[in-house]
Short mmCIF file of C-alpha atoms in Angstrom, two decimals:
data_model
loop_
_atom_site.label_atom_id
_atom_site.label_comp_id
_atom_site.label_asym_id
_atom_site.label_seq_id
_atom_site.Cartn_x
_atom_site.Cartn_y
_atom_site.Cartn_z
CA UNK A 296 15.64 42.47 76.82
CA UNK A 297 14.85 42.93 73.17
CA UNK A 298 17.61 39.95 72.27
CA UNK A 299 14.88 37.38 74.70
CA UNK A 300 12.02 38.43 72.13
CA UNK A 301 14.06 37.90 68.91
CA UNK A 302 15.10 34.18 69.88
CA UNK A 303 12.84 31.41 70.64
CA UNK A 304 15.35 29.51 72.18
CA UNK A 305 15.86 32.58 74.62
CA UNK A 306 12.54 32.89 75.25
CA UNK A 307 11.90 29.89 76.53
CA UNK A 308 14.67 29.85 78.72
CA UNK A 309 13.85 33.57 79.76
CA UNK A 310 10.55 32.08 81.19
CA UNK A 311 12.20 29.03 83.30
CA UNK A 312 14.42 31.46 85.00
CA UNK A 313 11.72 33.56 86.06
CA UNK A 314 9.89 30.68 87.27
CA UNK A 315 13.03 29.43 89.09
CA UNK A 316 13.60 32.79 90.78
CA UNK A 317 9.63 32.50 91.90
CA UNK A 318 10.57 29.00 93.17
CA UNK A 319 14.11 30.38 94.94
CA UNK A 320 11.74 33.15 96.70
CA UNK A 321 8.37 31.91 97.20
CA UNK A 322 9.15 27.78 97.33
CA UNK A 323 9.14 27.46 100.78
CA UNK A 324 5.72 29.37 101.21
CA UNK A 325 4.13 26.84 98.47
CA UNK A 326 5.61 23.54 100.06
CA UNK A 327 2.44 21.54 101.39
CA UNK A 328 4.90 19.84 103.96
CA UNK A 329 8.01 20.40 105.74
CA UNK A 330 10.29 18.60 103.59
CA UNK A 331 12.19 17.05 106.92
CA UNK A 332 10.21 17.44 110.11
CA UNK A 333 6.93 16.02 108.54
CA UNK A 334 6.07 12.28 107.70
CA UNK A 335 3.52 11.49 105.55
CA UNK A 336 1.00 8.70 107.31
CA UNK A 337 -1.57 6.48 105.10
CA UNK A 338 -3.32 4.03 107.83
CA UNK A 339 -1.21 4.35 110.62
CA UNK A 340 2.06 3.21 108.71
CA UNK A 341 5.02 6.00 107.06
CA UNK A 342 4.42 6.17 103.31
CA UNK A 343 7.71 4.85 102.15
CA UNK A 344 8.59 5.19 98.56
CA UNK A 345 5.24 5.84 97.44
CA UNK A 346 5.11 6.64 93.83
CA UNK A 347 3.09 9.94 92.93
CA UNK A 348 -0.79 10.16 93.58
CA UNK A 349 -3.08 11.30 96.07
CA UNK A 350 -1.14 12.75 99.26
CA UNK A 351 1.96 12.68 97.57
CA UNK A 352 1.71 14.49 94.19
CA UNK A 353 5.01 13.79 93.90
CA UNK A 354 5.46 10.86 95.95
CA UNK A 355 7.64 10.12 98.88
CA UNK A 356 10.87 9.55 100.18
CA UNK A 357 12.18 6.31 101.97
CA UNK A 358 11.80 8.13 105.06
CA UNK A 359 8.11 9.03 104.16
CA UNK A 360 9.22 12.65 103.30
CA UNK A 361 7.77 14.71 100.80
CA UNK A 362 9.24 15.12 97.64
CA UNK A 363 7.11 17.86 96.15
CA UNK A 364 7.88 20.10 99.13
CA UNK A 365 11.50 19.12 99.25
CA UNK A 366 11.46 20.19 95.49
CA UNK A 367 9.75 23.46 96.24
CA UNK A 368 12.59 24.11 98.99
CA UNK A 369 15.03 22.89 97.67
CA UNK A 370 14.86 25.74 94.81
CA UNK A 371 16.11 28.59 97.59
CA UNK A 372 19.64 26.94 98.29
CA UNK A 373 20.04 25.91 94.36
CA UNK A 374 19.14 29.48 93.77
CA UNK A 375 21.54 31.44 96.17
CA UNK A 376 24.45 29.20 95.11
CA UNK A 377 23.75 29.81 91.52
CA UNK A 378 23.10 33.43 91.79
CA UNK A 379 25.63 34.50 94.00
CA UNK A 380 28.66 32.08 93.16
CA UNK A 381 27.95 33.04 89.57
CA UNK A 382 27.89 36.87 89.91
CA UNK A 383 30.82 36.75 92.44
CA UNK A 384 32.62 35.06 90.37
CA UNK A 385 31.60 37.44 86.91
CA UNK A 386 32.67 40.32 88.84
CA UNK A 387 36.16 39.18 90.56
CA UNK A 388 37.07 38.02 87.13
CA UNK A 389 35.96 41.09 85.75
CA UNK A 390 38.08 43.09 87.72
CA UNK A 391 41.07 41.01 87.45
CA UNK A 392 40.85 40.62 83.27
CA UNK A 393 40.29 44.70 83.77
CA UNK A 394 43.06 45.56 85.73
CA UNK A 395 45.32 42.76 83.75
CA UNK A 396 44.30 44.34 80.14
CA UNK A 397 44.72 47.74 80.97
CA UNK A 398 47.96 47.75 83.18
CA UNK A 399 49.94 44.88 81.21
CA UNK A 400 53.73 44.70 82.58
CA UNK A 401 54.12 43.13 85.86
CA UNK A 402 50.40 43.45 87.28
CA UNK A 403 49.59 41.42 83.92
CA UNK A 404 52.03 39.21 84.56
CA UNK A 405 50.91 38.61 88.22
CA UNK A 406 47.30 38.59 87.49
CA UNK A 407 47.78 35.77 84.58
CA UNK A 408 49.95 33.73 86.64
CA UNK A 409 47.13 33.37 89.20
CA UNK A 410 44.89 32.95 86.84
CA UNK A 411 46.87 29.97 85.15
CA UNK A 412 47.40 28.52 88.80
CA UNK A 413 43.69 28.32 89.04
CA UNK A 414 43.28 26.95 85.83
CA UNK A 415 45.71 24.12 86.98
CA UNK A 416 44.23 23.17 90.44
CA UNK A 417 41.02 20.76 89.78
CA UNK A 418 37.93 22.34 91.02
CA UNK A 419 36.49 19.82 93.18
CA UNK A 420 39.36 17.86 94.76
CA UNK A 421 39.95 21.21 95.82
CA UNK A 422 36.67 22.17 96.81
CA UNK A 423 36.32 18.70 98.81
CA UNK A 424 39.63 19.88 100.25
CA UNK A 425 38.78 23.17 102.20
CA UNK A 426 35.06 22.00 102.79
CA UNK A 427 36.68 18.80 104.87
CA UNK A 428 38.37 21.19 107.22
CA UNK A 429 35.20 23.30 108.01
CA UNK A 430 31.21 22.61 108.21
CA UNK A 431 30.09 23.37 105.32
CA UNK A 432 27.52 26.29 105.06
CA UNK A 433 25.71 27.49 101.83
CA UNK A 434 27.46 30.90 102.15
CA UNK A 435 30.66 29.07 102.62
CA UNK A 436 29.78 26.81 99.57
CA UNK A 437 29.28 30.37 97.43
CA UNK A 438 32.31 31.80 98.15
CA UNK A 439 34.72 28.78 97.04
CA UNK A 440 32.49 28.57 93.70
CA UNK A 441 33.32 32.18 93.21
CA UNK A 442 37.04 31.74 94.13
CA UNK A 443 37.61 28.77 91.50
CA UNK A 444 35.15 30.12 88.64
CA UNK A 445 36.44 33.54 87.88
CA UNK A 446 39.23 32.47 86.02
CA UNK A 447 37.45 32.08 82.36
CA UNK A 448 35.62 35.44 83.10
CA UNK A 449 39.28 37.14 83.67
CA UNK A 450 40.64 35.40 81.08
CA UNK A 451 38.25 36.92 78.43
CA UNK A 452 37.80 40.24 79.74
CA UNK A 453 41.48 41.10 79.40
CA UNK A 454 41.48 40.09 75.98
CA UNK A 455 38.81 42.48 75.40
CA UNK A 456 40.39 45.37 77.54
CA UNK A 457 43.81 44.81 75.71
CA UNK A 458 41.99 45.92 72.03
CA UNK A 459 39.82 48.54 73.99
CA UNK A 460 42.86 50.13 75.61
CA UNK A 461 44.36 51.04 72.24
CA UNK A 462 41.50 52.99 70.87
CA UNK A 463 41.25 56.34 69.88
CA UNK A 464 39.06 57.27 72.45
CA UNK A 465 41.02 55.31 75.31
CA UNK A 466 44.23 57.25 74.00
CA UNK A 467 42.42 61.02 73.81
CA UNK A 468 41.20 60.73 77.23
CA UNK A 469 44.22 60.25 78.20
CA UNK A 470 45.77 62.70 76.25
CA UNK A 471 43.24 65.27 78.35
CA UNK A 472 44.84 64.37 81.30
CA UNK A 473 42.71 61.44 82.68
CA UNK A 474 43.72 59.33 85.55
CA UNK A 475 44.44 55.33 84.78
CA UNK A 476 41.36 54.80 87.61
CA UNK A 477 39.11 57.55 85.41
CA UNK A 478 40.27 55.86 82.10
CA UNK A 479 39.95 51.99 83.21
CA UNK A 480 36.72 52.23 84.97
CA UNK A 481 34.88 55.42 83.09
CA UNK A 482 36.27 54.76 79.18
CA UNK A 483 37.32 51.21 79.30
CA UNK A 484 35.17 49.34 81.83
CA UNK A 485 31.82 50.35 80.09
CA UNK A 486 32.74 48.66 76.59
CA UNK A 487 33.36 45.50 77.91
CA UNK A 488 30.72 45.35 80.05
CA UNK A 489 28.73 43.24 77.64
CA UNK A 490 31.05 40.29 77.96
CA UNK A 491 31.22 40.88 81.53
CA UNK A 492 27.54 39.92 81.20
CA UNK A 493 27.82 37.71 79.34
CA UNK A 494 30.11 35.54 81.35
CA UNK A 495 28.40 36.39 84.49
CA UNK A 496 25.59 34.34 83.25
CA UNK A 497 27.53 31.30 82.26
CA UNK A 498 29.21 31.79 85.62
CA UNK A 499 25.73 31.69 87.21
CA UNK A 500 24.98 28.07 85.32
CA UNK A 501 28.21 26.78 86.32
CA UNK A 502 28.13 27.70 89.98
CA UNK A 503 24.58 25.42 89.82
CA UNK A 504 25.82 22.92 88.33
CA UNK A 505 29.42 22.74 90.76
CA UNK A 506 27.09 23.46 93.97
CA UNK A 507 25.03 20.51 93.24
CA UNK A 508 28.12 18.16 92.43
CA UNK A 509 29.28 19.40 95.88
CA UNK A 510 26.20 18.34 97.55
CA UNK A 511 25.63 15.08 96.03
CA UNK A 512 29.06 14.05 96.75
CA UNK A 513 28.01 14.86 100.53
CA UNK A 514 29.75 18.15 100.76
CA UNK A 515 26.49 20.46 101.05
CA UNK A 516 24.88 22.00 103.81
CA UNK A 517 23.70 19.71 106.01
CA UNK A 518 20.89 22.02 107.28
CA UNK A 519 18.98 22.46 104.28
CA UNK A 520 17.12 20.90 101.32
CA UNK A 521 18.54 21.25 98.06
CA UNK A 522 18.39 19.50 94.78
CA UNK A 523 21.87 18.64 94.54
CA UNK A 524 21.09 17.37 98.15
CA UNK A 525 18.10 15.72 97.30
CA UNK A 526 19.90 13.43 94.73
CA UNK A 527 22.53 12.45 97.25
CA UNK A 528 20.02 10.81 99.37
CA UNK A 529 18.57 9.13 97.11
CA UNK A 530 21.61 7.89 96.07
CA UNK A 531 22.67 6.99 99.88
CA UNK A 532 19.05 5.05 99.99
CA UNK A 533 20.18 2.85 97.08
CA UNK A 534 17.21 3.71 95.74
CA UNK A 535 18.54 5.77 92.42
CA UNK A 536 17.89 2.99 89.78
CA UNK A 537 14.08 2.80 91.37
CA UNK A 538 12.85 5.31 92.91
CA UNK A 539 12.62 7.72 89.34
CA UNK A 540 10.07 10.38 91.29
CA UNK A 541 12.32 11.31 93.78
CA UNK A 542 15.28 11.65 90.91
CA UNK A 543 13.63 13.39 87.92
CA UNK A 544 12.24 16.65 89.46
CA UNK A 545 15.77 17.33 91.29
CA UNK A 546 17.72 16.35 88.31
CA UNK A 547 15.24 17.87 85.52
CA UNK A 548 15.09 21.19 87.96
CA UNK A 549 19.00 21.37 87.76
CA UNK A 550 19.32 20.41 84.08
CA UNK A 551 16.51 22.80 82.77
CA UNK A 552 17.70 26.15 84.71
CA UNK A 553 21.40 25.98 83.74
CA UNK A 554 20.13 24.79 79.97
CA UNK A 555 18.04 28.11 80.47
CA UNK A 556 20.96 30.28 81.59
CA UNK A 557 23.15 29.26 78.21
CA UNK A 558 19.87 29.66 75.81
CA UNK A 559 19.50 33.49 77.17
CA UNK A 560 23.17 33.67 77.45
CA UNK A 561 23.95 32.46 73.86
CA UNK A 562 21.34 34.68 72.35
CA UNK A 563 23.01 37.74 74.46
CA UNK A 564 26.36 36.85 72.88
CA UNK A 565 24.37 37.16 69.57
CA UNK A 566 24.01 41.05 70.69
CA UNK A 567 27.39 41.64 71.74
CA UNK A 568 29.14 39.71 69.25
CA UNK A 569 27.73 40.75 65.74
CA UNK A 570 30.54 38.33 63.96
CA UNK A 571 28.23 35.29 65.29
CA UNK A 572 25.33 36.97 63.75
CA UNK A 573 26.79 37.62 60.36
CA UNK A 574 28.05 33.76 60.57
CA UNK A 575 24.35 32.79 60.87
CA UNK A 576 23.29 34.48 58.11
#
């Protein structure tokens, strides 16, 4: 973590993630409300669009919801998409740039095909696609943002395997008598693992981003809160253009994490790229 302490930028990013995993785990437990089954009441009457202040710190909803505990909620969902649609996705592409690199011949030639297939299919035609067949579920949601976002991963991590392979080390452990499983996964696998990293945490800002397009465009779970969620209600209450506290904390939460997960990610790609350091200087 020595890279976080070196870079300002990484730092401050580095201290938003934390803070959005303490949302994703302890949000719920904070919210003041239930962010659906309670109403907010001032005199009798549901406090309907009610800018911040007083009961509301962060206002209310046009169904007298509120927002601050919808916020607080809605961090769990955002989170688990995020997290595991980005690391599902790092690690099937890591394993299919692996096993591409270091085979070549046919499985490369397999592997590369899919992966220019999924390069050619749009993401969320598709995506709107399978989740109009099914209900969609946040675990459901995950897995088709790991399925479509592995292919930059692969893509990269073969091109690293392919100069790895053909080092001296690579070549006298095989020389010894090492199995291609031993060789890939004990000699080759650990000096790419940086990248894998690396990409694992761009994945992670990506799946945030794509989860939160799915939910806005109505394609989210229906049974919980999230902040892609939250902005597609406020955009089905035609209230978007006026109603700026219930937009801004979903669409600042959304815009500061994956902003966060590129500032720690570019200042990791610092340490495992020295060329980009030597460019800087």
């Amino acid at each position: 973590m020595a890279f976080v302490l070196e870079d300002n930028g990484a730092k401050v990013g580095f201290t938003i993630l934390v803070a959005f995993g303490f949302l994703g785990v302890f949000g719920p437990y904070l919210a003041p409300f239930h962010p659906i089954e309670d109403t907010l009441r001032q005199g009798g009457s549901t406090m309907r669009l009610q800018s911040p202040g007083g009961k509301a710190l962060l206002g209310t909803t046009s169904y007298g919801k509120d927002i601050l505990s919808q916020f607080l909620v809605g961090a769990r969902p955002t989170l688990i998409v995020g997290l595991f649609g980005g690391v599902g996705a790092g690690v099937l592409g890591f394993l299919v740039g692996l096993t591409s690199g270091y085979s070549g011949g046919r499985v490369d030639e397999f592997l590369m095909r899919l992966t220019d297939l999924t390069f050619a299919l749009p993401f969320l035609p598709m995506a709107l696609v399978i989740l109009s067949f099914v209900t969609p579920n946040i675990w459901l949601i995950t897995a088709v943002l790991a399925v479509f976002l592995w292919k930059m991963p692969a893509r990269v991590i073969r091109s690293e395997v392919m100069t790895v392979k053909e080092r001296t080390f690579v070549k006298s452990a095989r020389a010894r008598g090492a199995g291609h499983m031993r060789t890939m996964f004990l000699h080759v696998a650990p000096n790419v693992l940086g990248i894998g990293f690396l990409y694992t945490a761009y994945a992670v800002g990506w799946s945030i981003v794509a989860g939160a397009s799915l939910a806005f465009l109505g394609f989210g779970d229906p049974t919980t809160t999230s902040w892609g969620r939250m902005l597609e209600q406020v955009f089905r209450s035609g209230s978007i253009r006026t109603a700026w506290w219930w937009v801004l904390p979903p669409a600042l939460g959304i815009g500061a994490v994956t902003t966060s997960v590129f500032l720690v990610g570019r200042a990791f790609e610092e340490l495992v790229n020295p060329d980009l350091q030597t460019e800087q200087e």
